[in-house]
Amino acid sequence: MGEYLNDGFDIERLVPGFRPPRPDVRPPDGAALDAADAGMRRWVSAATGPLVPGSDLHRIETCRMFRETFNPYRPAVLDWPALDPEALARIVALPIWDIAVQTEGKARLRMAAYAGTVSNPDIRCALALNAWEENRHKEVLARMVAAYGIPLAPEAPYAWPSDTEWAYLVTGYSECIDSFFAFGLFEVARRSGLFPRELVDTFEPVMQEECRHILLFANWLAWHRAQLPIWRRLRFEAKVARVWAFLVWERIGLARSIDGDASTQDNNFTLSGAQSVAAEEPGLRELLALCLEENERRFAGYDERLQRPTTMPRLVRLALRLLPRATAHASGPRRERPN
């Protein structure tokens, strides 16, 4: 396991002046962890009036939200439940583990690299904490695959981005796309009962943390755009357009690779993986509606004056208007879940 955890990532070196939160000698007790989990899901600013993108108040409250919703869970003390042979086989067979570990590794370095170029201390610290949390996600995954004996392909060294802003935009928009679908698939898995409830609950804080990450990205994006003079804003919007073109082309390429190699592991699992996490695969319309519902639920606890990612919800709402209505509900009964 150490080979996945100790691969040279040092956020204090990458972002001078940043000090990550230090875990206590003893992990927090159950009540403290429950309170932190609830605090991660709900946050409303005490400031009055609108949070105008680009304003000092918008920047300050965005960064305050990210600090005050920090969850101190520790991967080293997560309790990985024993799995029966069928559940273990399903976990091992999911075609996501290599790409999941590598994606978190790339994200943490790209975010820290960009944070190191930001002059504003509030934004720099928030982005650095985001990178630190990506590192924690990587540790959660590494410890899980070690606990269940899931083989991983060797990790290649992570390359320092030549254009840190481009790298951060690619990472941020990728998370907005992938998390939108992951929220729905996670709910499909929870409802299906194919995986132990204890395992689903263990991953729940990671899923909500992804919601916080893309909330931070959406508000950084709005703040950053508003800060730019018109000539730099035009260049920035051109870069954003290139990022979207790159992401679309990347996903088309990955989809083609799956057609030619059934063993390929890729980000398109978020679009095609429902059959892997449910006994009966939900229809496309049902899955998209569930992704939209879960996306709205996870963001509902945060101050409504903060910006939200809008591209995927808008596209999915359009798709739902165009797709024929289905009558089947294959994902099973609802169960109690965190709010």
Coordinates of C-alpha atoms in Angstrom, one line a residue, residues 9-219:
F9 CA 3.3 14.6 -3.0
D10 CA 4.2 17.4 -0.6
I11 CA 1.7 20.2 -0.5
E12 CA 3.7 22.3 2.0
R13 CA 6.5 22.4 -0.6
L14 CA 4.2 22.9 -3.6
V15 CA 2.3 25.7 -1.9
P16 CA 4.6 27.8 0.2
G17 CA 3.0 29.0 3.4
F18 CA 0.2 26.5 3.4
R19 CA -0.1 24.2 6.4
P20 CA -2.6 21.3 6.0
P21 CA -4.9 20.4 8.9
R22 CA -3.2 18.0 11.3
P23 CA -5.1 14.9 12.5
D24 CA -5.4 14.5 16.3
V25 CA -3.4 11.8 17.9
R26 CA -6.7 10.1 18.6
P27 CA -9.5 10.1 16.0
P28 CA -12.6 12.2 16.9
D29 CA -15.3 10.2 18.7
G30 CA -18.5 9.2 17.0
A31 CA -20.5 12.2 18.1
A32 CA -17.8 14.6 16.9
L33 CA -17.6 12.8 13.5
D34 CA -21.4 12.9 13.2
A35 CA -21.4 16.7 13.9
A36 CA -18.6 17.2 11.3
D37 CA -20.5 15.2 8.7
A38 CA -23.6 17.2 9.3
G39 CA -21.6 20.4 9.2
M40 CA -20.0 19.4 5.9
R41 CA -23.5 19.1 4.2
R42 CA -25.0 22.4 5.4
W43 CA -23.6 25.9 5.4
V44 CA -25.2 29.4 5.2
S45 CA -23.2 32.6 5.3
A46 CA -24.0 35.1 8.0
A47 CA -23.3 37.9 5.6
T48 CA -26.3 39.9 4.4
G49 CA -27.1 40.8 0.8
P50 CA -26.1 39.1 -2.5
L51 CA -22.7 37.4 -3.0
V52 CA -21.8 39.2 -6.2
P53 CA -19.2 37.2 -8.2
G54 CA -15.9 39.0 -8.2
S55 CA -16.6 41.0 -5.0
D56 CA -14.5 40.7 -1.8
L57 CA -17.5 39.4 0.0
H58 CA -18.1 36.6 -2.5
R59 CA -14.4 35.5 -2.3
I60 CA -14.3 35.7 1.5
E61 CA -17.5 33.7 2.0
T62 CA -16.6 31.1 -0.7
C63 CA -13.4 30.4 1.1
R64 CA -15.1 30.5 4.5
M65 CA -17.6 27.9 3.3
F66 CA -14.8 25.6 2.2
R67 CA -12.9 25.9 5.5
E68 CA -15.9 25.6 7.8
T69 CA -17.3 22.5 6.0
F70 CA -14.1 20.6 6.3
N71 CA -14.6 17.0 7.5
P72 CA -11.8 15.6 9.7
Y73 CA -12.4 11.9 8.9
R74 CA -9.2 9.9 8.8
P75 CA -8.6 7.2 6.1
A76 CA -6.3 5.3 8.4
V77 CA -9.1 4.5 10.9
L78 CA -11.9 3.8 8.4
D79 CA -13.5 0.4 9.1
W80 CA -13.6 -1.7 5.9
P81 CA -16.4 -4.3 6.4
A82 CA -15.8 -7.9 5.7
L83 CA -17.4 -8.9 2.3
D84 CA -19.0 -12.2 1.3
P85 CA -17.5 -13.8 -1.8
E86 CA -20.2 -12.4 -4.2
A87 CA -19.9 -8.8 -2.9
L88 CA -16.1 -9.0 -3.0
A89 CA -16.2 -10.3 -6.6
R90 CA -18.5 -7.4 -7.6
I91 CA -16.1 -4.9 -6.0
V92 CA -13.0 -6.4 -7.7
A93 CA -14.8 -6.5 -11.1
L94 CA -15.7 -2.8 -11.1
P95 CA -13.6 -1.3 -14.0
I96 CA -12.7 1.9 -12.1
W97 CA -10.0 1.4 -9.5
D98 CA -6.8 2.1 -11.6
I99 CA -8.3 5.2 -13.1
A100 CA -9.8 6.3 -9.8
V101 CA -6.5 6.3 -8.0
Q102 CA -4.7 7.9 -10.9
T103 CA -7.3 10.6 -11.3
E104 CA -7.1 11.6 -7.7
G105 CA -3.3 11.7 -8.0
K106 CA -3.4 14.0 -11.0
A107 CA -6.1 16.2 -9.4
R108 CA -4.2 16.8 -6.2
L109 CA -1.0 17.8 -8.1
R110 CA -2.8 20.0 -10.6
M111 CA -4.7 21.8 -7.9
A112 CA -1.7 22.3 -5.7
A113 CA 0.3 23.5 -8.7
Y114 CA -2.3 26.1 -9.6
A115 CA -2.8 27.1 -6.0
G116 CA 0.9 27.9 -5.9
T117 CA 0.5 30.6 -8.6
V118 CA -2.5 32.4 -6.9
S119 CA -1.6 35.6 -5.2
N120 CA -4.7 36.0 -3.1
P121 CA -4.1 34.2 0.2
D122 CA -7.8 33.2 0.7
I123 CA -8.2 31.6 -2.7
R124 CA -4.7 30.0 -2.5
C125 CA -5.4 28.4 0.9
A126 CA -8.9 27.1 -0.3
L127 CA -7.4 25.5 -3.4
A128 CA -4.5 24.0 -1.5
L129 CA -7.0 22.5 1.0
N130 CA -8.9 21.1 -2.0
A131 CA -5.6 19.5 -3.2
W132 CA -5.0 18.1 0.2
E133 CA -8.5 16.5 0.2
E134 CA -7.9 15.0 -3.2
N135 CA -4.8 13.4 -1.6
R136 CA -7.0 12.0 1.1
H137 CA -9.4 10.6 -1.5
K138 CA -6.4 8.8 -3.0
E139 CA -5.5 7.4 0.4
V140 CA -9.1 6.2 1.0
L141 CA -9.0 4.3 -2.4
A142 CA -5.5 3.0 -1.8
R143 CA -6.4 1.6 1.6
M144 CA -9.7 0.1 0.3
V145 CA -8.0 -1.7 -2.6
A146 CA -5.3 -3.0 -0.2
A147 CA -8.0 -4.2 2.3
Y148 CA -9.8 -6.2 -0.5
G149 CA -6.8 -7.3 -2.5
I150 CA -7.7 -5.5 -5.6
P151 CA -4.8 -5.4 -8.0
L152 CA -3.8 -2.0 -9.4
A153 CA -1.6 -1.2 -12.4
P154 CA 1.7 0.6 -11.4
E155 CA 1.3 4.4 -11.2
A156 CA 3.4 6.4 -13.6
P157 CA 5.0 9.6 -12.1
Y158 CA 2.7 12.5 -12.2
A159 CA 3.9 15.3 -14.5
W160 CA 4.0 18.9 -13.4
P161 CA 1.6 20.8 -15.6
S162 CA 3.2 23.3 -18.0
D163 CA 0.1 25.5 -17.9
T164 CA -1.2 25.3 -14.4
E165 CA -4.4 27.2 -15.1
W166 CA -5.3 24.9 -18.0
A167 CA -4.6 21.9 -15.8
Y168 CA -6.9 23.2 -13.1
L169 CA -9.7 24.0 -15.5
V170 CA -9.5 20.5 -17.0
T171 CA -9.6 19.0 -13.5
G172 CA -12.4 21.2 -12.3
Y173 CA -14.7 20.8 -15.3
S174 CA -13.9 17.0 -15.3
E175 CA -15.1 16.8 -11.7
C176 CA -18.2 18.7 -12.6
I177 CA -19.1 16.2 -15.3
D178 CA -18.0 13.0 -13.6
S179 CA -19.4 13.9 -10.1
F180 CA -22.8 14.6 -11.6
F181 CA -23.1 11.1 -12.9
A182 CA -21.3 9.6 -9.9
F183 CA -23.9 11.0 -7.6
G184 CA -26.6 9.1 -9.4
L185 CA -24.7 5.9 -9.8
F186 CA -23.8 6.0 -6.1
E187 CA -27.5 6.2 -5.3
V188 CA -28.3 3.3 -7.7
A189 CA -25.7 1.2 -5.8
R190 CA -27.1 2.2 -2.4
R191 CA -30.7 1.3 -3.5
S192 CA -29.7 -2.0 -5.2
G193 CA -28.4 -3.6 -2.0
L194 CA -25.7 -5.4 -3.9
F195 CA -23.0 -3.9 -1.7
P196 CA -22.9 -3.9 2.1
R197 CA -24.5 -0.8 3.6
E198 CA -21.4 -0.3 5.8
L199 CA -19.3 0.0 2.6
V200 CA -21.6 2.5 1.0
D201 CA -21.7 4.5 4.2
T202 CA -17.9 4.5 4.4
F203 CA -17.7 6.2 0.9
E204 CA -20.5 8.6 1.6
P205 CA -18.3 11.4 3.0
V206 CA -16.0 11.2 -0.1
M207 CA -19.0 11.7 -2.4
Q208 CA -20.2 14.8 -0.4
E209 CA -16.7 16.1 -0.4
E210 CA -16.7 16.0 -4.2
C211 CA -19.8 18.2 -4.1
R212 CA -17.9 20.7 -2.0
H213 CA -15.0 20.6 -4.5
I214 CA -17.1 21.4 -7.5
L215 CA -18.9 24.1 -5.4
L216 CA -15.6 25.7 -4.8
F217 CA -14.6 25.4 -8.4
A218 CA -17.9 27.0 -9.6
N219 CA -17.4 29.9 -7.3

